[in-house]
Amino acid sequence: MKMLKTVGVSVLFSLHLSACGDGGSSKKGSSQPVPAPVPLNPGSGHIDETQPAAVDLKNHMVFDRHVSETAKAGLTRDFARIERFDLTSGTDNDAVLKAILDVPDLSGGTLSTWLKARVRYMLNPDLSLYRVGLVMSGSRTYQMTQLEGASEEDTRNVAAVMAGTALYSYGKSMRARFPQINYLIVEVNDNWVHINTQRNGVMQLGPALFHPDFMPNASNPESYANTAVRVDTLFHEARHADGNSVSRSLGFMHTLCPRGAGIAPEFVNQLACDDNANGPYTVGARILKAYIQKCGDLCSIGDKTILESFYLDSVSRVVKRSNGQLPNLDATPEKGFDKVDISAFSLIPSQRP
């Protein structure tokens, strides 16, 4: 999950996806020096929200009934902005971001397509609210099971969780133990979402994503600075839908944070860092850097100062491995499992498979 904590005017991120695969290292990395501030481009930012978008991202997304109206309205606005905002800044960040995302350009259409391939279903952070099934094609049945719930205390600082990869990995492990199981399904708005691949699009939204305490501009909830932070979060989470078990990169899991410059004490020895050059913190940081550079007069000086603290925190969480290396991990997703038509299957009450 992605958790937000306020420290003065800055917001520090930690993310611990506890079951997103078998990639990632549990070893501590070595601390890195705090990077230089983001150079800002002169000129004006501009998003024409009246023009049609090349990719209809906002209508691709499905909000579950347990998601708040505030989150629905805010993210719908954010998606419309992603569709229309070209993040090409004319700086070296362009080439780095294109390489990390493996995209030809940073147009709104291209970035929307990248996100669309990884994110679709927006859920509440409490998975116990949802019916979950185990598909068993051999017996033409699906069996209900129950996932652990989350308390208000556990979720109050949560911004988002790329739960789809964790659910895919859980189903994969169940399949290995019980060969009659194909994969998991999750009910969203009375429809079954098949978790037969890691890119099933299931993301949980936490209360911190729209809480004023975690906004760069709390006085104007609709500000572009607030959108920038949420877009950072979305792309950070979407990276967790990449990778594969063969390369030990499935889910781009986080590593333990070392004690060192730039890392907040509360994250030391926590799974809140990356020990690779193309993981969630790098993806989010590079997206945010582009927003800072292109924001222009859409953001105040105060907005940009706070956004820069977000950026510096994310970059500080990218740490070299004990051997001094900072590798690029293989982002190729797994093939997953063949989708099963369950329309004529029978339901079995919850029990052990």
mmCIF file of C-alpha atoms in Angstrom:
data_model
loop_
_atom_site.group_PDB
_atom_site.id
_atom_site.type_symbol
_atom_site.label_atom_id
_atom_site.label_comp_id
_atom_site.label_asym_id
_atom_site.label_seq_id
_atom_site.Cartn_x
_atom_site.Cartn_y
_atom_site.Cartn_z
ATOM 1 C CA MET A 1 0.000 0.000 0.000
ATOM 2 C CA LYS A 2 1.001 3.607 -0.373
ATOM 3 C CA MET A 3 0.880 5.441 2.925
ATOM 4 C CA LEU A 4 1.177 9.184 3.384
ATOM 5 C CA LYS A 5 2.558 10.960 6.415
ATOM 6 C CA THR A 6 2.845 14.680 6.926
ATOM 7 C CA VAL A 7 6.144 16.134 8.112
ATOM 8 C CA GLY A 8 5.940 19.907 8.156
ATOM 9 C CA VAL A 9 4.968 20.999 4.654
ATOM 10 C CA SER A 10 6.368 17.861 3.025
ATOM 11 C CA VAL A 11 4.681 14.519 2.563
ATOM 12 C CA LEU A 12 6.731 11.364 2.948
ATOM 13 C CA PHE A 13 5.700 8.233 1.104
ATOM 14 C CA SER A 14 6.116 4.601 2.090
ATOM 15 C CA LEU A 15 4.729 1.654 0.206
ATOM 16 C CA HIS A 16 4.619 -1.948 1.299
ATOM 17 C CA LEU A 17 2.854 -4.350 -1.006
ATOM 18 C CA SER A 18 3.071 -7.436 1.158
ATOM 19 C CA ALA A 19 1.998 -10.023 -1.369
ATOM 20 C CA CYS A 20 2.772 -8.617 -4.802
ATOM 21 C CA GLY A 21 5.043 -11.440 -5.932
ATOM 22 C CA ASP A 22 8.340 -13.146 -5.434
ATOM 23 C CA GLY A 23 10.568 -10.424 -6.807
ATOM 24 C CA GLY A 24 12.327 -7.773 -4.777
ATOM 25 C CA SER A 25 15.056 -7.928 -2.192
ATOM 26 C CA SER A 26 14.881 -7.969 1.592
ATOM 27 C CA LYS A 27 18.454 -6.742 1.925
ATOM 28 C CA LYS A 28 19.269 -3.219 2.932
ATOM 29 C CA GLY A 29 20.682 -0.930 0.299
ATOM 30 C CA SER A 30 23.214 1.808 0.763
ATOM 31 C CA SER A 31 22.031 5.352 1.303
ATOM 32 C CA GLN A 32 22.293 7.903 -1.480
ATOM 33 C CA PRO A 33 22.949 11.646 -1.307
ATOM 34 C CA VAL A 34 19.900 13.884 -1.533
ATOM 35 C CA PRO A 35 19.491 14.962 -5.185
ATOM 36 C CA ALA A 36 19.656 18.520 -6.412
ATOM 37 C CA PRO A 37 16.428 20.526 -6.630
ATOM 38 C CA VAL A 38 14.348 20.255 -9.786
ATOM 39 C CA PRO A 39 15.215 22.893 -12.410
ATOM 40 C CA LEU A 40 12.008 24.649 -13.429
ATOM 41 C CA ASN A 41 11.233 25.555 -17.011
ATOM 42 C CA PRO A 42 10.027 29.092 -17.678
ATOM 43 C CA GLY A 43 6.693 29.620 -19.389
ATOM 44 C CA SER A 44 3.103 28.714 -18.751
ATOM 45 C CA GLY A 45 1.501 25.366 -18.155
ATOM 46 C CA HIS A 46 -1.639 24.723 -20.178
ATOM 47 C CA ILE A 47 -4.344 22.063 -20.275
ATOM 48 C CA ASP A 48 -7.368 22.624 -22.487
ATOM 49 C CA GLU A 49 -10.000 20.479 -20.799
ATOM 50 C CA THR A 50 -12.595 21.429 -23.438
ATOM 51 C CA GLN A 51 -10.807 19.539 -26.207
ATOM 52 C CA PRO A 52 -11.431 15.829 -26.890
ATOM 53 C CA ALA A 53 -8.718 13.491 -25.687
ATOM 54 C CA ALA A 54 -6.844 10.975 -27.851
ATOM 55 C CA VAL A 55 -7.447 8.255 -25.248
ATOM 56 C CA ASP A 56 -10.653 8.167 -23.179
ATOM 57 C CA LEU A 57 -8.992 7.230 -19.897
ATOM 58 C CA LYS A 58 -11.632 8.491 -17.498
ATOM 59 C CA ASN A 59 -14.408 6.372 -19.044
ATOM 60 C CA HIS A 60 -12.169 3.306 -18.981
ATOM 61 C CA MET A 61 -11.997 3.440 -15.188
ATOM 62 C CA VAL A 62 -14.610 1.663 -13.061
ATOM 63 C CA PHE A 63 -15.367 3.000 -9.582
ATOM 64 C CA ASP A 64 -16.791 0.463 -7.157
ATOM 65 C CA ARG A 65 -19.826 1.472 -5.127
ATOM 66 C CA HIS A 66 -17.728 1.520 -1.933
ATOM 67 C CA VAL A 67 -15.502 4.346 -3.256
ATOM 68 C CA SER A 68 -16.362 7.831 -1.986
ATOM 69 C CA GLU A 69 -17.961 10.444 -4.216
ATOM 70 C CA THR A 70 -15.037 12.752 -3.463
ATOM 71 C CA ALA A 71 -12.577 10.214 -4.830
ATOM 72 C CA LYS A 72 -14.726 9.553 -7.903
ATOM 73 C CA ALA A 73 -15.044 13.224 -8.781
ATOM 74 C CA GLY A 74 -11.405 14.036 -8.055
ATOM 75 C CA LEU A 75 -9.925 11.133 -9.995
ATOM 76 C CA THR A 76 -12.289 11.682 -12.933
ATOM 77 C CA ARG A 77 -10.900 15.208 -13.118
ATOM 78 C CA ASP A 78 -7.335 13.894 -12.770
ATOM 79 C CA PHE A 79 -7.849 11.370 -15.566
ATOM 80 C CA ALA A 80 -9.129 14.104 -17.876
ATOM 81 C CA ARG A 81 -5.984 16.090 -17.127
ATOM 82 C CA ILE A 82 -3.676 13.117 -17.737
ATOM 83 C CA GLU A 83 -5.343 12.631 -21.134
ATOM 84 C CA ARG A 84 -4.565 16.194 -22.195
ATOM 85 C CA PHE A 85 -1.255 17.128 -20.501
ATOM 86 C CA ASP A 86 1.908 16.551 -22.560
ATOM 87 C CA LEU A 87 4.780 16.040 -20.085
ATOM 88 C CA THR A 88 7.554 16.713 -22.605
ATOM 89 C CA SER A 89 9.737 19.266 -20.819
ATOM 90 C CA GLY A 90 12.704 19.600 -23.154
ATOM 91 C CA THR A 91 15.058 18.417 -20.389
ATOM 92 C CA ASP A 92 16.998 15.207 -19.808
ATOM 93 C CA ASN A 93 14.002 13.960 -17.804
ATOM 94 C CA ASP A 94 12.210 13.284 -21.110
ATOM 95 C CA ALA A 95 14.597 10.587 -22.304
ATOM 96 C CA VAL A 96 14.849 8.965 -18.866
ATOM 97 C CA LEU A 97 11.073 8.817 -18.364
ATOM 98 C CA LYS A 98 10.447 7.455 -21.867
ATOM 99 C CA ALA A 99 13.042 4.733 -21.295
ATOM 100 C CA ILE A 100 11.649 3.747 -17.891
ATOM 101 C CA LEU A 101 8.086 3.521 -19.182
ATOM 102 C CA ASP A 102 9.164 2.123 -22.565
ATOM 103 C CA VAL A 103 7.056 4.647 -24.474
ATOM 104 C CA PRO A 104 7.837 6.669 -27.632
ATOM 105 C CA ASP A 105 6.711 10.025 -26.255
ATOM 106 C CA LEU A 106 5.196 11.725 -23.219
ATOM 107 C CA SER A 107 1.950 12.936 -24.758
ATOM 108 C CA GLY A 108 -1.241 12.675 -22.778
ATOM 109 C CA GLY A 109 -2.489 9.957 -25.103
ATOM 110 C CA THR A 110 0.622 7.814 -24.701
ATOM 111 C CA LEU A 111 0.713 8.169 -20.913
ATOM 112 C CA SER A 112 -3.017 7.406 -20.721
ATOM 113 C CA THR A 113 -2.514 4.244 -22.776
ATOM 114 C CA TRP A 114 0.322 3.143 -20.464
ATOM 115 C CA LEU A 115 -1.842 3.652 -17.374
ATOM 116 C CA LYS A 116 -4.907 2.113 -19.033
ATOM 117 C CA ALA A 117 -3.008 -1.142 -19.576
ATOM 118 C CA ARG A 118 -2.413 -1.483 -15.812
ATOM 119 C CA VAL A 119 -5.242 0.233 -13.930
ATOM 120 C CA ARG A 120 -9.013 -0.001 -14.254
ATOM 121 C CA TYR A 121 -11.024 -0.992 -11.164
ATOM 122 C CA MET A 122 -11.057 1.399 -8.204
ATOM 123 C CA LEU A 123 -11.889 -0.323 -4.895
ATOM 124 C CA ASN A 124 -12.209 0.522 -1.212
ATOM 125 C CA PRO A 125 -9.091 -0.288 0.888
ATOM 126 C CA ASP A 126 -11.044 -2.894 2.870
ATOM 127 C CA LEU A 127 -11.065 -6.073 0.747
ATOM 128 C CA SER A 128 -13.434 -7.810 3.173
ATOM 129 C CA LEU A 129 -16.198 -5.741 1.548
ATOM 130 C CA TYR A 130 -15.888 -7.784 -1.635
ATOM 131 C CA ARG A 131 -16.918 -11.264 -2.657
ATOM 132 C CA VAL A 132 -13.922 -13.266 -3.844
ATOM 133 C CA GLY A 133 -14.117 -16.573 -5.660
ATOM 134 C CA LEU A 134 -11.791 -19.400 -6.657
ATOM 135 C CA VAL A 135 -12.436 -20.585 -10.215
ATOM 136 C CA MET A 136 -12.291 -24.367 -10.739
ATOM 137 C CA SER A 137 -12.967 -25.188 -14.391
ATOM 138 C CA GLY A 138 -12.622 -28.955 -13.935
ATOM 139 C CA SER A 139 -15.756 -29.104 -11.797
ATOM 140 C CA ARG A 140 -17.402 -26.090 -13.510
ATOM 141 C CA THR A 141 -17.705 -24.322 -10.186
ATOM 142 C CA TYR A 142 -16.443 -21.254 -8.397
ATOM 143 C CA GLN A 143 -15.969 -21.319 -4.660
ATOM 144 C CA MET A 144 -16.371 -18.328 -2.404
ATOM 145 C CA THR A 145 -13.583 -17.364 -0.032
ATOM 146 C CA GLN A 146 -12.973 -14.477 2.348
ATOM 147 C CA LEU A 147 -10.077 -12.056 2.415
ATOM 148 C CA GLU A 148 -8.900 -10.314 5.564
ATOM 149 C CA GLY A 149 -10.424 -6.948 6.279
ATOM 150 C CA ALA A 150 -8.666 -3.722 7.214
ATOM 151 C CA SER A 151 -9.353 -1.516 10.210
ATOM 152 C CA GLU A 152 -9.785 2.247 10.063
ATOM 153 C CA GLU A 153 -6.486 2.570 11.921
ATOM 154 C CA ASP A 154 -4.752 0.457 9.271
ATOM 155 C CA THR A 155 -6.089 2.463 6.339
ATOM 156 C CA ARG A 156 -6.326 6.081 7.476
ATOM 157 C CA ASN A 157 -2.934 7.027 5.967
ATOM 158 C CA VAL A 158 -3.284 4.807 2.898
ATOM 159 C CA ALA A 159 -3.350 6.565 -0.476
ATOM 160 C CA ALA A 160 -3.545 3.605 -2.856
ATOM 161 C CA VAL A 161 -2.709 -0.091 -3.243
ATOM 162 C CA MET A 162 -2.109 -1.960 -6.511
ATOM 163 C CA ALA A 163 -4.009 -4.914 -5.113
ATOM 164 C CA GLY A 164 -4.338 -6.687 -8.442
ATOM 165 C CA THR A 165 -0.784 -7.974 -8.395
ATOM 166 C CA ALA A 166 -1.126 -9.212 -4.818
ATOM 167 C CA LEU A 167 -4.391 -10.993 -5.674
ATOM 168 C CA TYR A 168 -2.839 -12.536 -8.784
ATOM 169 C CA SER A 169 0.115 -13.785 -6.758
ATOM 170 C CA TYR A 170 -2.195 -15.187 -4.087
ATOM 171 C CA GLY A 171 -4.191 -17.034 -6.726
ATOM 172 C CA LYS A 172 -0.981 -18.279 -8.287
ATOM 173 C CA SER A 173 0.160 -19.710 -4.958
ATOM 174 C CA MET A 174 -3.261 -21.324 -4.377
ATOM 175 C CA ARG A 175 -3.083 -22.871 -7.845
ATOM 176 C CA ALA A 176 0.323 -24.367 -7.003
ATOM 177 C CA ARG A 177 -1.070 -25.925 -3.793
ATOM 178 C CA PHE A 178 -4.434 -27.002 -5.184
ATOM 179 C CA PRO A 179 -4.222 -27.902 -8.900
ATOM 180 C CA GLN A 180 -8.008 -27.786 -9.314
ATOM 181 C CA ILE A 181 -7.931 -23.996 -8.865
ATOM 182 C CA ASN A 182 -7.502 -21.797 -11.958
ATOM 183 C CA TYR A 183 -7.324 -18.313 -10.409
ATOM 184 C CA LEU A 184 -9.207 -15.759 -8.310
ATOM 185 C CA ILE A 185 -12.188 -13.618 -9.253
ATOM 186 C CA VAL A 186 -13.350 -10.463 -7.424
ATOM 187 C CA GLU A 187 -16.852 -9.017 -7.604
ATOM 188 C CA VAL A 188 -16.974 -5.328 -8.516
ATOM 189 C CA ASN A 189 -20.393 -3.691 -8.914
ATOM 190 C CA ASP A 190 -22.103 -7.093 -9.359
ATOM 191 C CA ASN A 191 -19.656 -8.189 -12.062
ATOM 192 C CA TRP A 192 -16.810 -10.665 -11.701
ATOM 193 C CA VAL A 193 -13.303 -9.369 -12.452
ATOM 194 C CA HIS A 194 -10.986 -12.207 -13.478
ATOM 195 C CA ILE A 195 -7.592 -12.119 -11.740
ATOM 196 C CA ASN A 196 -5.968 -14.396 -14.297
ATOM 197 C CA THR A 197 -3.162 -11.935 -15.057
ATOM 198 C CA GLN A 198 -1.240 -9.447 -12.937
ATOM 199 C CA ARG A 199 -2.522 -6.640 -15.148
ATOM 200 C CA ASN A 200 -6.115 -7.120 -14.068
ATOM 201 C CA GLY A 201 -6.407 -3.437 -13.158
ATOM 202 C CA VAL A 202 -7.579 -3.771 -9.543
ATOM 203 C CA MET A 203 -6.438 -0.836 -7.393
ATOM 204 C CA GLN A 204 -7.591 0.168 -3.909
ATOM 205 C CA LEU A 205 -8.055 3.827 -3.010
ATOM 206 C CA GLY A 206 -7.372 4.945 0.535
ATOM 207 C CA PRO A 207 -8.714 7.934 2.471
ATOM 208 C CA ALA A 208 -5.356 9.738 2.409
ATOM 209 C CA LEU A 209 -5.506 10.197 -1.363
ATOM 210 C CA PHE A 210 -7.940 13.107 -0.960
ATOM 211 C CA HIS A 211 -7.375 14.132 2.649
ATOM 212 C CA PRO A 212 -6.443 17.841 2.987
ATOM 213 C CA ASP A 213 -3.543 16.978 5.316
ATOM 214 C CA PHE A 214 -1.758 15.309 2.398
ATOM 215 C CA MET A 215 -2.497 17.855 -0.335
ATOM 216 C CA PRO A 216 0.131 20.361 -1.511
ATOM 217 C CA ASN A 217 -2.679 22.897 -1.873
ATOM 218 C CA ALA A 218 -5.353 22.168 0.746
ATOM 219 C CA SER A 219 -7.089 25.507 0.110
ATOM 220 C CA ASN A 220 -7.850 24.509 -3.488
ATOM 221 C CA PRO A 221 -8.648 20.780 -3.765
ATOM 222 C CA GLU A 222 -8.937 21.078 -7.566
ATOM 223 C CA SER A 223 -5.429 22.511 -8.010
ATOM 224 C CA TYR A 224 -3.030 21.018 -10.535
ATOM 225 C CA ALA A 225 -0.479 20.521 -7.760
ATOM 226 C CA ASN A 226 -2.859 18.096 -6.038
ATOM 227 C CA THR A 227 -3.435 16.339 -9.352
ATOM 228 C CA ALA A 228 0.332 16.005 -9.816
ATOM 229 C CA VAL A 229 0.728 14.166 -6.503
ATOM 230 C CA ARG A 230 -2.125 11.788 -7.299
ATOM 231 C CA VAL A 231 -0.733 11.116 -10.782
ATOM 232 C CA ASP A 232 2.614 10.313 -9.128
ATOM 233 C CA THR A 233 0.731 7.848 -6.902
ATOM 234 C CA LEU A 234 -1.160 6.273 -9.827
ATOM 235 C CA PHE A 235 1.973 5.688 -11.903
ATOM 236 C CA HIS A 236 3.910 4.481 -8.845
ATOM 237 C CA GLU A 237 1.192 1.924 -8.150
ATOM 238 C CA ALA A 238 0.831 0.942 -11.803
ATOM 239 C CA ARG A 239 4.497 -0.083 -11.897
ATOM 240 C CA HIS A 240 3.571 -2.798 -9.385
ATOM 241 C CA ALA A 241 1.607 -4.458 -12.217
ATOM 242 C CA ASP A 242 4.861 -5.126 -14.096
ATOM 243 C CA GLY A 243 7.648 -7.700 -13.835
ATOM 244 C CA ASN A 244 7.794 -11.482 -13.700
ATOM 245 C CA SER A 245 8.845 -14.340 -11.429
ATOM 246 C CA VAL A 246 11.590 -15.640 -13.729
ATOM 247 C CA SER A 247 13.468 -12.350 -13.439
ATOM 248 C CA ARG A 248 12.510 -11.975 -9.755
ATOM 249 C CA SER A 249 10.828 -8.697 -10.602
ATOM 250 C CA LEU A 250 7.128 -9.606 -10.267
ATOM 251 C CA GLY A 251 5.355 -6.669 -8.663
ATOM 252 C CA PHE A 252 8.554 -4.592 -8.289
ATOM 253 C CA MET A 253 8.447 -5.187 -4.546
ATOM 254 C CA HIS A 254 10.145 -2.766 -2.191
ATOM 255 C CA THR A 255 13.271 -3.323 -0.153
ATOM 256 C CA LEU A 256 14.286 -2.324 3.370
ATOM 257 C CA CYS A 257 15.309 1.303 3.721
ATOM 258 C CA PRO A 258 18.834 1.853 5.112
ATOM 259 C CA ARG A 259 19.800 4.514 7.573
ATOM 260 C CA GLY A 260 21.230 7.447 5.667
ATOM 261 C CA ALA A 261 20.894 10.864 4.112
ATOM 262 C CA GLY A 262 17.462 11.782 2.839
ATOM 263 C CA ILE A 263 15.535 8.874 4.353
ATOM 264 C CA ALA A 264 13.158 9.722 7.176
ATOM 265 C CA PRO A 265 13.872 7.811 10.419
ATOM 266 C CA GLU A 266 10.411 6.206 10.454
ATOM 267 C CA PHE A 267 11.221 4.389 7.206
ATOM 268 C CA VAL A 268 14.562 2.904 8.279
ATOM 269 C CA ASN A 269 14.302 -0.918 8.283
ATOM 270 C CA GLN A 270 10.876 -0.654 6.628
ATOM 271 C CA LEU A 271 9.959 -2.022 3.194
ATOM 272 C CA ALA A 272 9.662 1.483 1.791
ATOM 273 C CA CYS A 273 12.580 1.779 -0.658
ATOM 274 C CA ASP A 274 13.578 0.481 -4.106
ATOM 275 C CA ASP A 275 16.951 -1.071 -4.933
ATOM 276 C CA ASN A 276 16.576 -0.768 -8.693
ATOM 277 C CA ALA A 277 16.658 2.038 -11.242
ATOM 278 C CA ASN A 278 13.191 1.598 -12.761
ATOM 279 C CA GLY A 279 10.899 0.774 -9.838
ATOM 280 C CA PRO A 280 7.785 2.506 -8.469
ATOM 281 C CA TYR A 281 9.630 5.310 -6.665
ATOM 282 C CA THR A 282 11.638 6.201 -9.763
ATOM 283 C CA VAL A 283 8.555 6.062 -11.998
ATOM 284 C CA GLY A 284 6.559 8.285 -9.650
ATOM 285 C CA ALA A 285 9.450 10.694 -9.083
ATOM 286 C CA ARG A 286 10.090 11.141 -12.811
ATOM 287 C CA ILE A 287 6.386 11.728 -13.489
ATOM 288 C CA LEU A 288 6.264 14.277 -10.674
ATOM 289 C CA LYS A 289 9.437 15.980 -11.892
ATOM 290 C CA ALA A 290 7.825 16.436 -15.308
ATOM 291 C CA TYR A 291 4.735 17.960 -13.692
ATOM 292 C CA ILE A 292 6.898 20.364 -11.698
ATOM 293 C CA GLN A 293 8.766 21.389 -14.834
ATOM 294 C CA LYS A 294 5.614 21.837 -16.917
ATOM 295 C CA CYS A 295 3.268 23.250 -14.285
ATOM 296 C CA GLY A 296 4.085 26.854 -15.149
ATOM 297 C CA ASP A 297 1.470 29.298 -13.930
ATOM 298 C CA LEU A 298 -0.903 26.426 -13.126
ATOM 299 C CA CYS A 299 1.013 26.092 -9.847
ATOM 300 C CA SER A 300 2.022 28.747 -7.357
ATOM 301 C CA ILE A 301 5.579 29.084 -6.072
ATOM 302 C CA GLY A 302 4.390 27.495 -2.838
ATOM 303 C CA ASP A 303 2.857 24.583 -4.749
ATOM 304 C CA LYS A 304 6.115 23.956 -6.589
ATOM 305 C CA THR A 305 8.162 24.114 -3.399
ATOM 306 C CA ILE A 306 6.002 21.485 -1.734
ATOM 307 C CA LEU A 307 5.915 19.325 -4.872
ATOM 308 C CA GLU A 308 9.698 19.418 -4.917
ATOM 309 C CA SER A 309 9.766 18.010 -1.368
ATOM 310 C CA PHE A 310 7.589 15.124 -2.578
ATOM 311 C CA TYR A 311 10.004 14.535 -5.441
ATOM 312 C CA LEU A 312 13.112 14.650 -3.239
ATOM 313 C CA ASP A 313 11.585 12.171 -0.814
ATOM 314 C CA SER A 314 10.781 9.680 -3.589
ATOM 315 C CA VAL A 315 14.265 9.946 -5.093
ATOM 316 C CA SER A 316 15.833 9.411 -1.663
ATOM 317 C CA ARG A 317 14.039 6.049 -1.462
ATOM 318 C CA VAL A 318 16.005 4.670 -4.433
ATOM 319 C CA VAL A 319 19.079 3.042 -2.866
ATOM 320 C CA LYS A 320 21.944 1.002 -4.236
ATOM 321 C CA ARG A 321 22.265 -2.658 -3.348
ATOM 322 C CA SER A 322 24.975 -3.898 -1.010
ATOM 323 C CA ASN A 323 27.169 -4.642 -4.051
ATOM 324 C CA GLY A 324 26.913 -1.024 -5.169
ATOM 325 C CA GLN A 325 24.640 -1.846 -8.099
ATOM 326 C CA LEU A 326 21.352 -0.192 -9.058
ATOM 327 C CA PRO A 327 20.046 -2.444 -11.847
ATOM 328 C CA ASN A 328 17.126 -2.036 -14.200
ATOM 329 C CA LEU A 329 14.659 -4.868 -13.588
ATOM 330 C CA ASP A 330 12.784 -6.699 -16.327
ATOM 331 C CA ALA A 331 9.325 -5.093 -16.519
ATOM 332 C CA THR A 332 7.893 -7.730 -18.890
ATOM 333 C CA PRO A 333 4.650 -9.071 -17.362
ATOM 334 C CA GLU A 334 3.825 -12.733 -17.012
ATOM 335 C CA LYS A 335 1.465 -14.398 -19.497
ATOM 336 C CA GLY A 336 -0.920 -15.365 -16.717
ATOM 337 C CA PHE A 337 -3.620 -18.007 -17.057
ATOM 338 C CA ASP A 338 -6.252 -18.644 -19.723
ATOM 339 C CA LYS A 339 -9.514 -16.887 -18.939
ATOM 340 C CA VAL A 340 -12.402 -19.227 -18.082
ATOM 341 C CA ASP A 341 -16.037 -18.607 -19.021
ATOM 342 C CA ILE A 342 -17.843 -18.995 -15.687
ATOM 343 C CA SER A 343 -21.292 -17.906 -16.854
ATOM 344 C CA ALA A 344 -22.704 -21.452 -16.454
ATOM 345 C CA PHE A 345 -20.680 -22.409 -13.364
ATOM 346 C CA SER A 346 -22.237 -23.332 -10.022
ATOM 347 C CA LEU A 347 -21.444 -21.489 -6.802
ATOM 348 C CA ILE A 348 -19.985 -23.457 -3.899
ATOM 349 C CA PRO A 349 -20.285 -21.919 -0.412
ATOM 350 C CA SER A 350 -17.090 -20.775 1.284
ATOM 351 C CA GLN A 351 -14.855 -23.624 2.403
ATOM 352 C CA ARG A 352 -11.327 -24.910 2.060
ATOM 353 C CA PRO A 353 -10.569 -26.009 -1.522
#
